[in-house]
């Protein structure tokens, strides 16, 4: 047995070496734009400065805001307060961003974990001195605020002031808010960290080798079915061994959310997310209803087609994202991925491409797979006084190129929105996915246009359809699963079997009869980070995909000026509601027809694939 394991390890090491050569050098980010290192003097200096300023800010303004609003120089006085508050938010955001990015680089390193935990605690303590500010602002009569905003410096903050007033009905008294805030370190934040460190520490045994999560998930896209099956079974086995931990985390966080929602007076389990996204519940309900009604025309239809390509009636779940049979697979070097995405962006807008190029030229990307590194991919905006960073786990698959296009879309959006400042640069999640999905679409269309081989063209179309199904159908299924869990949790703790049953019910409904959910798949809810970090985040992906499908249709028919309007939309950051952002393009997410238009794009692509069969 030892010899078998040694042979497997040797073969695996050789495969990794070959992959490294094929990928070429991969970039590692340079976080010095934030701080030179965990022990940099600037970290301690900024913590001390932030604490001193937060205390001074509290002493200056706490209990005085309404008086200022009634004074002769209300606009100027309140503007002065907001400028100081925004500078503090930027400084605290810089510290939090640096700690989070350092931790994401290796969540299993105890030194990084301690640094991350310590910074979180200190920022929570410092920001407790600032809690009063938005609470007191929201207690000021609307008419006084409106009058004060006639002063241009305060009027600049109108979108933010109007935004926070939407939170007013759900605010609690100051001391309760402070208690919620301070206990978050030992509550939700601690359970989030436990999840992250547990996931990073998991190993999945395949052919005698123990792999981390990302390389194991990557094998689900391998050309060999036996490797896909082995990966799926390894995932199921390890998840099953850890279900008690994942069930406890899920139960605790669902209860924590239920307590907060009940105290704040939210009616529905997802209402707090809708409020944070600045989107109406009816809009989300219309999206969900439209997607679920379309399951048979989208995922069910496509997977029947894919099963035929594989010569089967049904596909086991490990073949859902398998590459098409008899299609040549190649590893895409990093430089090719970079050039593909930048060229696609440039074809739409040179400005878009030039901003994206900075991510490569200035070391804003961390691409290699490493033990302990956070799985998946993200673009972190950090703060307007710095710049975004992108994390990838790049392994040379076609989907990795699309992931690069996706995250660079986020990054470009974050760069363009940064001039709005720390308070108004952040974009609600529903609109935050627009630039990322649009970037994917630009890249896909560019690759498709340059592909002449019919087999490769079919593979490209199939890959895009699968990405859209994963973005729209799968994420709405995730949203339905979360609703089941949070509603059921109100009646008591859920067993691992309860959670798994909820998972399987939505997966069966969404994927359809052509996907066979084999034993073990019931555990796959365990590794999805959005359920833990951002409850009900997932519908934003479907929102963004359908929005971009409609937006792209406008682009294809548009006269000159579309790119300028698009960049202006991204530059708006969090200053505009989705209805204002979409109006220049003649789109309205409140219209049920809007969602049908976005879903129709996916249907037409599936139709193209079916036509290729004939």
Coordinates of C-alpha atoms in Angstrom, one line a residue:
X1 CA 0.0 0.0 0.0
X2 CA 2.8 2.4 0.9
X3 CA 4.3 1.8 -2.6
X4 CA 1.0 2.6 -4.2
X5 CA 0.7 5.8 -2.3
X6 CA 4.3 6.8 -3.2
X7 CA 3.7 6.1 -6.9
X8 CA 0.5 8.2 -6.8
X9 CA 2.3 11.0 -5.1
X10 CA 5.1 10.9 -7.6
X11 CA 2.7 10.9 -10.5
X12 CA 0.7 13.7 -8.9
X13 CA 3.8 15.8 -8.4
X14 CA 4.8 15.3 -12.0
X15 CA 1.3 16.4 -13.1
X16 CA 1.6 19.5 -11.0
X17 CA 5.0 20.4 -12.4
X18 CA 3.6 19.9 -15.9
X19 CA 0.6 22.2 -15.1
X20 CA 2.9 24.8 -13.7
X21 CA 5.0 24.8 -16.9
X22 CA 1.9 25.1 -19.0
X23 CA 0.4 27.9 -17.0
X24 CA 3.6 29.9 -16.9
X25 CA 4.4 32.4 -14.0
X26 CA 1.3 33.4 -12.1
X27 CA 1.1 36.8 -10.4
X28 CA 1.0 37.2 -6.6
X29 CA -0.5 40.4 -5.3
X30 CA 1.5 43.2 -3.6
X31 CA -0.5 44.5 -0.6
X32 CA 2.0 47.3 0.1
X33 CA -0.5 49.8 -1.2
X34 CA -2.3 49.1 2.1
X35 CA 0.6 48.2 4.4
X36 CA 4.1 46.8 4.1
X37 CA 3.3 43.8 6.3
X38 CA 1.5 42.6 9.4
X39 CA 4.3 44.0 11.6
X40 CA 4.5 47.3 9.7
X41 CA 4.6 50.4 12.0
X42 CA 1.8 51.9 9.9
X43 CA -0.7 49.3 11.1
X44 CA -0.2 50.2 14.8
X45 CA -0.1 53.9 14.0
X46 CA -3.3 53.8 12.0
X47 CA -5.1 51.8 14.7
X48 CA -4.0 54.3 17.3
X49 CA -5.0 57.3 15.0
X50 CA -8.4 55.7 14.2
X51 CA -9.1 55.1 17.9
X52 CA -8.2 58.6 18.9
X53 CA -10.2 60.2 16.1
X54 CA -13.2 58.0 16.8
X55 CA -13.3 59.0 20.5
X56 CA -12.8 62.6 19.5
X57 CA -15.6 62.4 16.9
X58 CA -17.9 60.9 19.5
X59 CA -17.1 63.5 22.1
X60 CA -17.7 66.3 19.5
X61 CA -21.0 65.1 18.0
X62 CA -22.8 62.6 20.2
X63 CA -26.1 64.0 21.3
X64 CA -25.6 67.2 19.3
X65 CA -26.6 66.3 15.7
X66 CA -30.2 67.4 16.0
X67 CA -29.1 70.7 17.5
X68 CA -26.7 71.2 14.6
X69 CA -29.5 70.5 12.1
X70 CA -31.6 73.3 13.7
X71 CA -28.7 75.7 13.7
X72 CA -28.1 78.6 11.3
X73 CA -25.1 76.8 9.7
X74 CA -26.8 73.4 9.7
X75 CA -25.5 72.4 6.2
X76 CA -21.9 73.3 6.9
X77 CA -21.8 71.8 10.3
X78 CA -23.3 68.5 9.3
X79 CA -21.1 68.4 6.2
X80 CA -18.0 68.9 8.5
X81 CA -19.2 65.9 10.5
X82 CA -19.8 63.7 7.4
X83 CA -16.3 64.5 6.0
X84 CA -14.7 63.4 9.3
X85 CA -16.9 60.3 9.5
X86 CA -16.0 59.3 5.9
X87 CA -12.3 59.7 6.5
X88 CA -12.6 57.4 9.5
X89 CA -14.5 54.9 7.5
X90 CA -11.8 54.9 4.8
X91 CA -9.1 54.4 7.5
X92 CA -10.9 51.6 9.3
X93 CA -11.7 50.0 5.9
X94 CA -8.0 50.1 4.9
X95 CA -7.1 48.2 8.1
X96 CA -9.9 45.7 7.7
X97 CA -9.2 45.1 4.0
X98 CA -5.5 44.5 4.7
X99 CA -6.2 42.0 7.5
X100 CA -8.8 40.2 5.4
X101 CA -6.6 39.9 2.3
X102 CA -3.6 38.7 4.4
X103 CA -5.8 36.1 5.9
X104 CA -7.3 35.0 2.6
X105 CA -3.7 34.3 1.4
X106 CA -3.5 31.4 3.9
X107 CA -6.4 30.9 6.3
X108 CA -4.5 27.9 7.9
X109 CA -1.6 30.0 9.1
X110 CA -2.1 30.7 12.8
X111 CA 0.0 34.0 12.7
X112 CA -2.3 35.4 9.9
X113 CA -5.4 34.1 11.7
X114 CA -4.4 35.8 14.9
X115 CA -3.6 39.0 13.1
X116 CA -7.0 38.9 11.3
X117 CA -8.9 38.2 14.6
X118 CA -7.0 40.9 16.5
X119 CA -7.7 43.6 13.8
X120 CA -11.3 42.6 13.7
X121 CA -11.7 43.0 17.4
X122 CA -9.9 46.3 17.5
X123 CA -11.9 47.7 14.6
X124 CA -15.2 46.6 16.2
X125 CA -14.1 48.4 19.4
X126 CA -13.1 51.5 17.6
X127 CA -16.2 51.6 15.4
X128 CA -18.5 51.3 18.5
X129 CA -17.7 55.0 19.1
X130 CA -19.2 55.8 15.7
X131 CA -22.5 53.8 16.0
X132 CA -24.4 56.8 17.3
X133 CA -23.8 58.8 14.2
X134 CA -26.2 57.2 11.7
X135 CA -28.7 56.5 14.5
X136 CA -28.8 60.1 15.5
X137 CA -28.9 61.3 11.9
X138 CA -32.0 59.1 11.3
X139 CA -33.7 60.7 14.3
X140 CA -33.5 64.2 12.8
X141 CA -36.7 65.3 11.1
X142 CA -36.6 64.8 7.3
X143 CA -37.5 68.4 6.6
X144 CA -34.5 69.6 8.6
X145 CA -32.1 67.4 6.6
X146 CA -33.7 68.4 3.3
X147 CA -33.2 72.1 4.2
X148 CA -29.6 71.5 5.3
X149 CA -28.8 69.7 2.0
X150 CA -29.2 73.0 0.2
X151 CA -25.6 73.5 1.3
X152 CA -23.6 71.9 -1.6
X153 CA -21.0 70.1 0.6
X154 CA -23.8 68.3 2.5
X155 CA -25.9 67.9 -0.7
X156 CA -23.0 65.9 -2.1
X157 CA -23.9 63.2 0.4
X158 CA -27.7 63.2 -0.5
X159 CA -27.6 59.6 -1.9
X160 CA -26.0 58.3 1.3
X161 CA -28.3 60.2 3.6
X162 CA -31.4 59.0 1.7
X163 CA -30.0 55.5 1.8
X164 CA -29.4 55.3 5.5
X165 CA -32.9 56.7 6.1
X166 CA -34.3 53.5 4.6
X167 CA -32.8 51.7 7.6
X168 CA -34.7 53.9 10.0
X169 CA -37.7 51.6 10.6
X170 CA -35.4 48.8 11.6
X171 CA -33.1 50.7 14.0
X172 CA -33.0 49.8 17.7
X173 CA -32.1 52.0 20.6
X174 CA -28.4 53.0 20.8
X175 CA -27.3 50.6 23.6
X176 CA -28.9 47.6 21.9
X177 CA -27.2 48.5 18.6
X178 CA -23.9 48.8 20.5
X179 CA -24.4 45.4 22.1
X180 CA -25.2 43.8 18.7
X181 CA -22.2 45.4 17.2
X182 CA -19.7 44.5 19.9
X183 CA -20.9 40.9 20.3
X184 CA -20.6 40.3 16.5
X185 CA -16.9 39.5 17.1
X186 CA -17.8 36.6 19.3
X187 CA -21.0 35.8 17.3
X188 CA -21.4 35.9 13.5
X189 CA -17.8 36.8 12.8
X190 CA -16.4 34.0 14.9
X191 CA -18.7 31.4 13.2
X192 CA -17.7 32.8 9.8
X193 CA -14.0 32.3 10.7
X194 CA -14.6 28.8 12.0
X195 CA -16.2 27.9 8.6
X196 CA -13.3 29.4 6.7
X197 CA -10.6 27.7 8.7
X198 CA -12.5 24.4 8.6
X199 CA -12.9 24.5 4.8
X200 CA -9.3 25.5 4.3
X201 CA -8.1 22.6 6.5
X202 CA -10.2 19.9 4.7
X203 CA -8.4 17.3 2.6
X204 CA -10.0 15.1 0.0
X205 CA -8.3 11.7 -0.7
X206 CA -8.0 10.8 -4.4
X207 CA -5.7 8.1 -5.7
X208 CA -3.7 8.1 -2.5
X209 CA -3.2 11.9 -2.4
X210 CA -4.9 14.3 -0.1
X211 CA -6.0 17.4 -2.0
X212 CA -7.4 20.8 -0.7
X213 CA -10.8 21.9 -1.9
X214 CA -10.0 23.9 -5.0
X215 CA -7.9 21.2 -6.9
X216 CA -10.6 18.7 -5.9
X217 CA -13.4 20.8 -7.3
X218 CA -11.3 21.4 -10.4
X219 CA -11.3 17.6 -11.1
X220 CA -15.1 17.8 -11.6
X221 CA -14.2 19.4 -15.0
X222 CA -11.6 16.8 -15.9
X223 CA -11.9 15.0 -19.2
X224 CA -11.8 11.5 -17.6
X225 CA -15.1 10.4 -16.0
X226 CA -13.3 8.2 -13.4
X227 CA -11.5 11.3 -12.1
X228 CA -14.7 13.3 -11.9
X229 CA -16.4 10.5 -10.1
X230 CA -13.4 10.0 -7.7
X231 CA -13.5 13.8 -6.9
X232 CA -17.2 13.8 -6.3
X233 CA -17.0 10.8 -4.0
X234 CA -14.0 12.3 -2.1
X235 CA -15.9 15.5 -1.6
X236 CA -18.9 13.6 -0.3
X237 CA -16.8 11.5 2.0
X238 CA -15.0 14.4 3.6
X239 CA -18.1 16.6 3.8
X240 CA -19.9 13.7 5.5
X241 CA -17.2 13.4 8.1
X242 CA -17.6 17.1 9.0
X243 CA -21.3 17.5 8.8
X244 CA -21.7 17.9 12.5
X245 CA -19.5 21.0 12.4
X246 CA -21.2 22.4 9.3
X247 CA -24.6 21.7 10.7
X248 CA -23.8 23.5 13.9
X249 CA -22.5 26.5 12.0
X250 CA -25.6 26.6 9.8
X251 CA -28.0 26.3 12.8
X252 CA -26.2 28.9 14.9
X253 CA -26.0 31.5 12.1
X254 CA -29.6 30.9 11.1
X255 CA -30.7 31.4 14.7
X256 CA -28.4 34.5 15.0
X257 CA -30.1 36.0 12.0
X258 CA -33.6 35.1 13.2
X259 CA -32.9 36.9 16.5
X260 CA -31.6 40.0 14.8
X261 CA -34.5 40.1 12.3
X262 CA -37.1 39.6 15.0
X263 CA -35.7 42.5 17.1
X264 CA -35.5 44.8 14.1
X265 CA -39.0 43.9 12.9
X266 CA -38.2 42.3 9.5
X267 CA -41.2 40.4 8.2
X268 CA -39.5 38.0 5.8
X269 CA -36.3 36.0 6.3
X270 CA -34.7 37.7 3.2
X271 CA -36.0 41.3 3.9
X272 CA -32.8 42.4 5.5
X273 CA -30.8 41.4 2.4
X274 CA -33.3 43.2 0.1
X275 CA -32.9 46.3 2.2
X276 CA -29.1 46.1 2.0
X277 CA -29.4 45.6 -1.7
X278 CA -31.8 48.5 -2.0
X279 CA -34.2 46.3 -4.0
X280 CA -37.9 45.8 -3.5
X281 CA -39.1 42.3 -2.3
X282 CA -41.6 42.2 -5.2
X283 CA -38.7 42.6 -7.7
X284 CA -36.8 39.7 -6.2
X285 CA -40.0 37.6 -6.0
X286 CA -40.7 38.3 -9.7
X287 CA -37.2 37.2 -10.6
X288 CA -37.4 34.0 -8.6
X289 CA -40.8 33.1 -10.0
X290 CA -39.6 33.8 -13.6
X291 CA -36.5 31.6 -13.2
X292 CA -38.3 28.7 -11.4
X293 CA -41.0 28.7 -14.1
X294 CA -38.2 28.6 -16.7
X295 CA -36.4 25.6 -15.2
X296 CA -37.9 23.1 -17.8
X297 CA -36.9 25.4 -20.7
X298 CA -33.4 26.0 -19.4
X299 CA -31.6 23.5 -17.2
X300 CA -33.9 20.5 -17.7
X301 CA -33.7 21.0 -21.5
X302 CA -30.0 21.6 -21.6
X303 CA -29.0 18.6 -19.5
X304 CA -31.2 16.3 -21.6
X305 CA -29.2 17.5 -24.5
X306 CA -25.9 17.1 -22.7
X307 CA -26.8 13.6 -21.7
X308 CA -27.4 12.7 -25.3
X309 CA -23.9 14.0 -26.2
X310 CA -22.5 11.6 -23.7
X311 CA -24.6 8.7 -25.0
X312 CA -26.7 8.5 -21.8
X313 CA -30.3 8.9 -20.7
X314 CA -29.2 10.6 -17.5
X315 CA -25.9 12.1 -16.2
X316 CA -24.5 11.5 -12.7
X317 CA -24.1 14.7 -10.8
X318 CA -20.3 14.6 -11.3
X319 CA -20.8 15.0 -15.1
X320 CA -22.9 18.1 -14.8
X321 CA -20.0 20.4 -15.7
X322 CA -17.9 17.9 -17.6
X323 CA -16.2 19.0 -20.8
X324 CA -17.9 17.8 -23.9
X325 CA -16.7 14.4 -25.2
X326 CA -14.3 14.4 -28.2
X327 CA -13.4 18.0 -27.8
X328 CA -9.7 18.8 -27.5
X329 CA -8.9 20.2 -24.1
X330 CA -5.8 22.4 -23.5
X331 CA -4.4 24.3 -20.6
X332 CA -4.7 28.0 -21.2
X333 CA -1.5 29.8 -20.1
X334 CA -1.9 32.8 -17.9
X335 CA -0.6 35.2 -20.6
X336 CA -3.2 33.9 -23.0
X337 CA -6.0 34.4 -20.5
X338 CA -4.7 37.9 -19.8
X339 CA -4.5 38.9 -23.5
X340 CA -7.9 37.3 -24.2
X341 CA -9.7 39.3 -21.6
X342 CA -7.9 42.6 -22.2
X343 CA -8.5 42.3 -25.9
X344 CA -12.2 41.6 -25.4
X345 CA -12.5 44.6 -23.0
X346 CA -10.7 46.8 -25.5
X347 CA -13.1 45.9 -28.3
X348 CA -15.8 47.4 -26.2
X349 CA -14.0 50.3 -24.6
X350 CA -10.2 51.2 -24.5
X351 CA -10.8 52.9 -21.2
X352 CA -12.3 49.6 -19.7
X353 CA -9.3 47.7 -21.0
X354 CA -6.7 50.2 -19.7
X355 CA -8.2 50.1 -16.2
X356 CA -8.2 46.3 -16.3
X357 CA -4.6 46.3 -17.5
X358 CA -3.5 48.0 -14.3
X359 CA -4.5 44.9 -12.3
X360 CA -1.8 42.9 -14.2
X361 CA 0.9 45.7 -14.4
X362 CA 0.6 46.8 -10.8
X363 CA 0.4 43.4 -9.0
X364 CA -3.3 43.7 -8.0
X365 CA -4.0 40.0 -8.7
X366 CA -3.1 36.8 -6.7
X367 CA -3.6 33.9 -9.1
X368 CA -1.8 30.7 -7.9
X369 CA -3.5 27.8 -6.1
X370 CA -1.8 27.4 -2.7
X371 CA -2.5 25.2 0.4
X372 CA -4.6 27.2 2.8
X373 CA -5.5 29.9 0.4
X374 CA -9.2 31.0 0.3
X375 CA -11.1 29.0 -2.3
X376 CA -13.0 30.4 -5.2
X377 CA -12.4 34.0 -6.5
X378 CA -13.3 37.5 -5.5
X379 CA -12.5 41.2 -6.2
X380 CA -12.1 43.2 -3.0
X381 CA -12.6 47.0 -3.4
X382 CA -10.6 47.8 -0.3
X383 CA -11.1 51.6 0.1
X384 CA -11.1 54.6 -2.3
X385 CA -7.8 55.8 -1.0
X386 CA -6.2 52.6 -2.3
X387 CA -7.3 50.2 -5.1
X388 CA -9.0 46.8 -5.5
X389 CA -7.4 43.4 -5.3
X390 CA -8.4 40.2 -7.2
X391 CA -8.0 36.7 -5.8
X392 CA -8.2 33.7 -8.2
X393 CA -7.3 30.1 -8.1
X394 CA -6.2 29.9 -11.7
X395 CA -5.7 26.4 -13.2
X396 CA -5.9 27.0 -16.9
X397 CA -9.5 25.9 -17.6
X398 CA -11.7 27.8 -20.0
X399 CA -13.9 28.6 -17.0
X400 CA -10.9 30.1 -15.2
X401 CA -10.6 32.6 -18.1
X402 CA -14.2 33.5 -17.6
X403 CA -13.6 33.9 -13.9
X404 CA -10.8 36.3 -14.6
X405 CA -13.1 38.3 -16.9
X406 CA -15.7 38.2 -14.2
X407 CA -13.5 39.4 -11.3
X408 CA -11.8 42.1 -13.5
X409 CA -15.3 43.4 -14.3
X410 CA -15.8 43.8 -10.5
X411 CA -12.4 45.4 -10.2
X412 CA -12.9 47.9 -13.0
X413 CA -16.3 48.8 -11.5
X414 CA -14.7 49.4 -8.1
X415 CA -12.0 51.6 -9.6
X416 CA -14.6 53.7 -11.5
X417 CA -16.8 54.0 -8.4
X418 CA -14.0 54.9 -6.0
X419 CA -14.2 58.7 -6.6
X420 CA -17.6 58.7 -4.9
X421 CA -15.8 58.2 -1.6
X422 CA -15.9 55.6 1.1
X423 CA -19.6 56.1 1.9
X424 CA -21.0 56.1 -1.7
X425 CA -18.6 54.0 -3.7
X426 CA -20.0 50.6 -2.5
X427 CA -22.6 49.3 -4.9
X428 CA -25.7 47.2 -3.9
X429 CA -25.1 43.5 -4.7
X430 CA -27.8 43.5 -7.3
X431 CA -25.9 46.0 -9.4
X432 CA -22.5 44.9 -8.2
X433 CA -22.7 41.8 -10.4
X434 CA -23.5 43.8 -13.6
X435 CA -19.9 44.7 -14.6
X436 CA -18.6 41.3 -13.8
X437 CA -21.2 39.4 -15.8
X438 CA -20.9 42.0 -18.6
X439 CA -17.1 41.4 -18.7
X440 CA -17.8 37.7 -19.0
X441 CA -20.2 38.3 -21.9
X442 CA -17.7 40.5 -23.7
X443 CA -15.0 37.8 -23.4
X444 CA -17.3 35.0 -24.5
X445 CA -18.5 36.9 -27.6
X446 CA -14.9 37.8 -28.5
X447 CA -13.7 34.2 -28.3
X448 CA -16.8 32.9 -30.1
X449 CA -16.3 35.4 -33.0
X450 CA -12.7 34.2 -33.4
X451 CA -13.6 30.5 -33.4
X452 CA -14.1 28.9 -36.7
X453 CA -13.9 25.2 -35.9
X454 CA -17.6 23.9 -35.4
X455 CA -16.7 21.5 -32.7
X456 CA -14.9 24.2 -30.7
X457 CA -17.8 26.6 -31.3
X458 CA -20.2 24.0 -30.0
X459 CA -18.0 23.6 -26.9
X460 CA -17.9 27.3 -26.3
X461 CA -21.6 27.7 -26.6
X462 CA -22.2 24.8 -24.3
X463 CA -19.7 26.2 -21.8
X464 CA -21.5 29.6 -21.8
X465 CA -24.9 28.0 -21.4
X466 CA -23.6 26.0 -18.4
X467 CA -22.1 29.2 -16.9
X468 CA -25.5 31.0 -17.3
X469 CA -27.3 28.0 -15.8
X470 CA -24.9 28.0 -12.9
X471 CA -25.4 31.8 -12.5
X472 CA -29.2 31.9 -12.9
X473 CA -30.8 28.5 -12.2
X474 CA -28.3 27.3 -9.6
X475 CA -28.3 30.5 -7.7
X476 CA -32.0 30.8 -7.5
X477 CA -32.1 27.2 -6.3
X478 CA -29.6 28.2 -3.6
X479 CA -31.9 31.1 -2.7
X480 CA -34.8 28.7 -2.4
X481 CA -32.7 26.4 -0.2
X482 CA -31.7 29.2 2.1
X483 CA -35.4 30.2 2.4
X484 CA -36.2 26.6 3.5
X485 CA -33.4 26.5 6.0
X486 CA -34.1 29.9 7.6
X487 CA -37.9 29.4 7.8
X488 CA -37.5 25.8 9.2
X489 CA -35.0 27.0 11.8
X490 CA -37.6 29.2 13.4
X491 CA -39.3 26.0 14.7
X492 CA -36.1 24.5 16.2
X493 CA -32.6 23.2 15.4
X494 CA -32.2 21.3 12.2
X495 CA -30.4 18.0 11.9
X496 CA -27.8 17.3 9.2
X497 CA -30.5 15.1 7.5
X498 CA -33.0 18.0 7.6
X499 CA -30.5 20.3 5.9
X500 CA -29.5 17.7 3.4
X501 CA -33.2 17.0 2.5
X502 CA -33.8 20.7 1.9
X503 CA -30.8 20.8 -0.3
X504 CA -31.8 17.8 -2.4
X505 CA -35.3 19.1 -2.9
X506 CA -34.2 22.3 -4.5
X507 CA -31.4 20.6 -6.5
X508 CA -33.8 18.0 -7.9
X509 CA -36.3 20.6 -8.9
X510 CA -33.8 22.9 -10.6
X511 CA -31.5 20.4 -12.4
X512 CA -34.3 18.2 -13.7
X513 CA -34.6 14.5 -14.5
X514 CA -31.5 14.3 -16.7
X515 CA -29.2 14.8 -13.8
X516 CA -29.0 11.9 -11.4
X517 CA -28.1 13.0 -7.9
X518 CA -26.0 10.1 -6.6
X519 CA -25.5 9.2 -3.0
X520 CA -23.2 11.7 -1.4
X521 CA -24.5 14.7 -3.2
X522 CA -26.8 15.5 -0.3
X523 CA -23.7 16.8 1.6
X524 CA -22.7 19.4 -1.1
X525 CA -24.5 22.3 0.7
X526 CA -21.7 22.2 3.2
X527 CA -19.0 24.1 1.3
X528 CA -21.0 27.0 -0.2
X529 CA -19.5 30.1 1.5
X530 CA -22.3 32.5 0.6
X531 CA -24.7 30.7 2.9
X532 CA -22.3 31.5 5.8
X533 CA -20.9 34.9 4.9
X534 CA -23.8 36.6 3.2
X535 CA -27.2 35.0 3.7
X536 CA -29.4 35.4 0.6
X537 CA -26.6 37.0 -1.4
X538 CA -27.0 34.4 -4.2
X539 CA -30.0 35.9 -6.0
X540 CA -27.8 38.9 -6.9
X541 CA -26.0 36.6 -9.4
X542 CA -29.2 35.8 -11.2
X543 CA -30.3 39.4 -11.0
X544 CA -27.0 40.5 -12.6
X545 CA -27.0 37.8 -15.3
X546 CA -30.6 38.6 -16.5
X547 CA -29.8 42.3 -16.3
X548 CA -26.7 41.9 -18.4
X549 CA -28.5 39.7 -21.0
X550 CA -31.0 42.5 -21.4
X551 CA -28.3 45.2 -21.3
X552 CA -26.2 43.4 -23.9
X553 CA -29.2 43.1 -26.3
X554 CA -29.4 46.9 -26.0
X555 CA -25.7 47.2 -26.7
X556 CA -25.9 45.1 -29.9
X557 CA -28.6 47.4 -31.3
X558 CA -27.3 50.7 -29.9
X559 CA -25.8 53.6 -31.7
X560 CA -22.6 55.3 -30.6
X561 CA -22.5 56.3 -27.0
X562 CA -23.4 53.0 -25.3
X563 CA -19.9 52.5 -23.8
X564 CA -19.9 56.0 -22.4
X565 CA -23.4 55.4 -20.8
X566 CA -22.2 52.0 -19.5
X567 CA -19.0 53.5 -17.9
X568 CA -21.1 56.3 -16.4
X569 CA -23.4 53.7 -14.9
X570 CA -20.4 51.9 -13.2
X571 CA -19.0 55.3 -12.0
X572 CA -22.3 56.0 -10.2
X573 CA -21.3 53.4 -7.6
X574 CA -23.9 53.4 -4.8
X575 CA -25.3 56.8 -5.6
X576 CA -28.3 55.6 -7.7
X577 CA -31.2 53.1 -7.3
X578 CA -31.4 50.3 -9.9
X579 CA -34.3 52.1 -11.6
X580 CA -32.2 55.2 -12.1
X581 CA -29.2 53.3 -13.3
X582 CA -31.2 51.3 -15.9
X583 CA -33.4 54.1 -17.2
X584 CA -30.8 55.5 -19.7
X585 CA -30.9 52.0 -21.4
X586 CA -34.7 51.8 -21.5
X587 CA -34.7 48.9 -19.0
X588 CA -36.9 48.5 -15.8
X589 CA -36.3 45.6 -13.4
X590 CA -39.8 46.1 -11.9
X591 CA -41.3 45.0 -15.2
X592 CA -41.9 41.2 -15.3
X593 CA -41.1 41.3 -19.0
X594 CA -37.6 42.4 -18.1
X595 CA -36.8 39.0 -16.6
X596 CA -38.3 37.1 -19.5
X597 CA -36.0 39.0 -21.9
X598 CA -32.9 38.0 -19.9
X599 CA -34.0 34.3 -19.7
X600 CA -34.8 34.3 -23.4
X601 CA -31.1 34.8 -24.2
X602 CA -30.3 31.5 -22.5
X603 CA -33.1 29.8 -24.3
X604 CA -31.9 31.0 -27.7
X605 CA -28.3 29.7 -27.0
X606 CA -29.7 26.3 -26.1
X607 CA -31.7 26.4 -29.3
X608 CA -28.5 27.1 -31.2
X609 CA -27.0 24.0 -29.7
X610 CA -30.0 21.9 -30.5
X611 CA -29.8 23.1 -34.1
X612 CA -26.2 21.9 -34.3
X613 CA -27.5 18.4 -33.6
X614 CA -29.7 18.4 -36.7

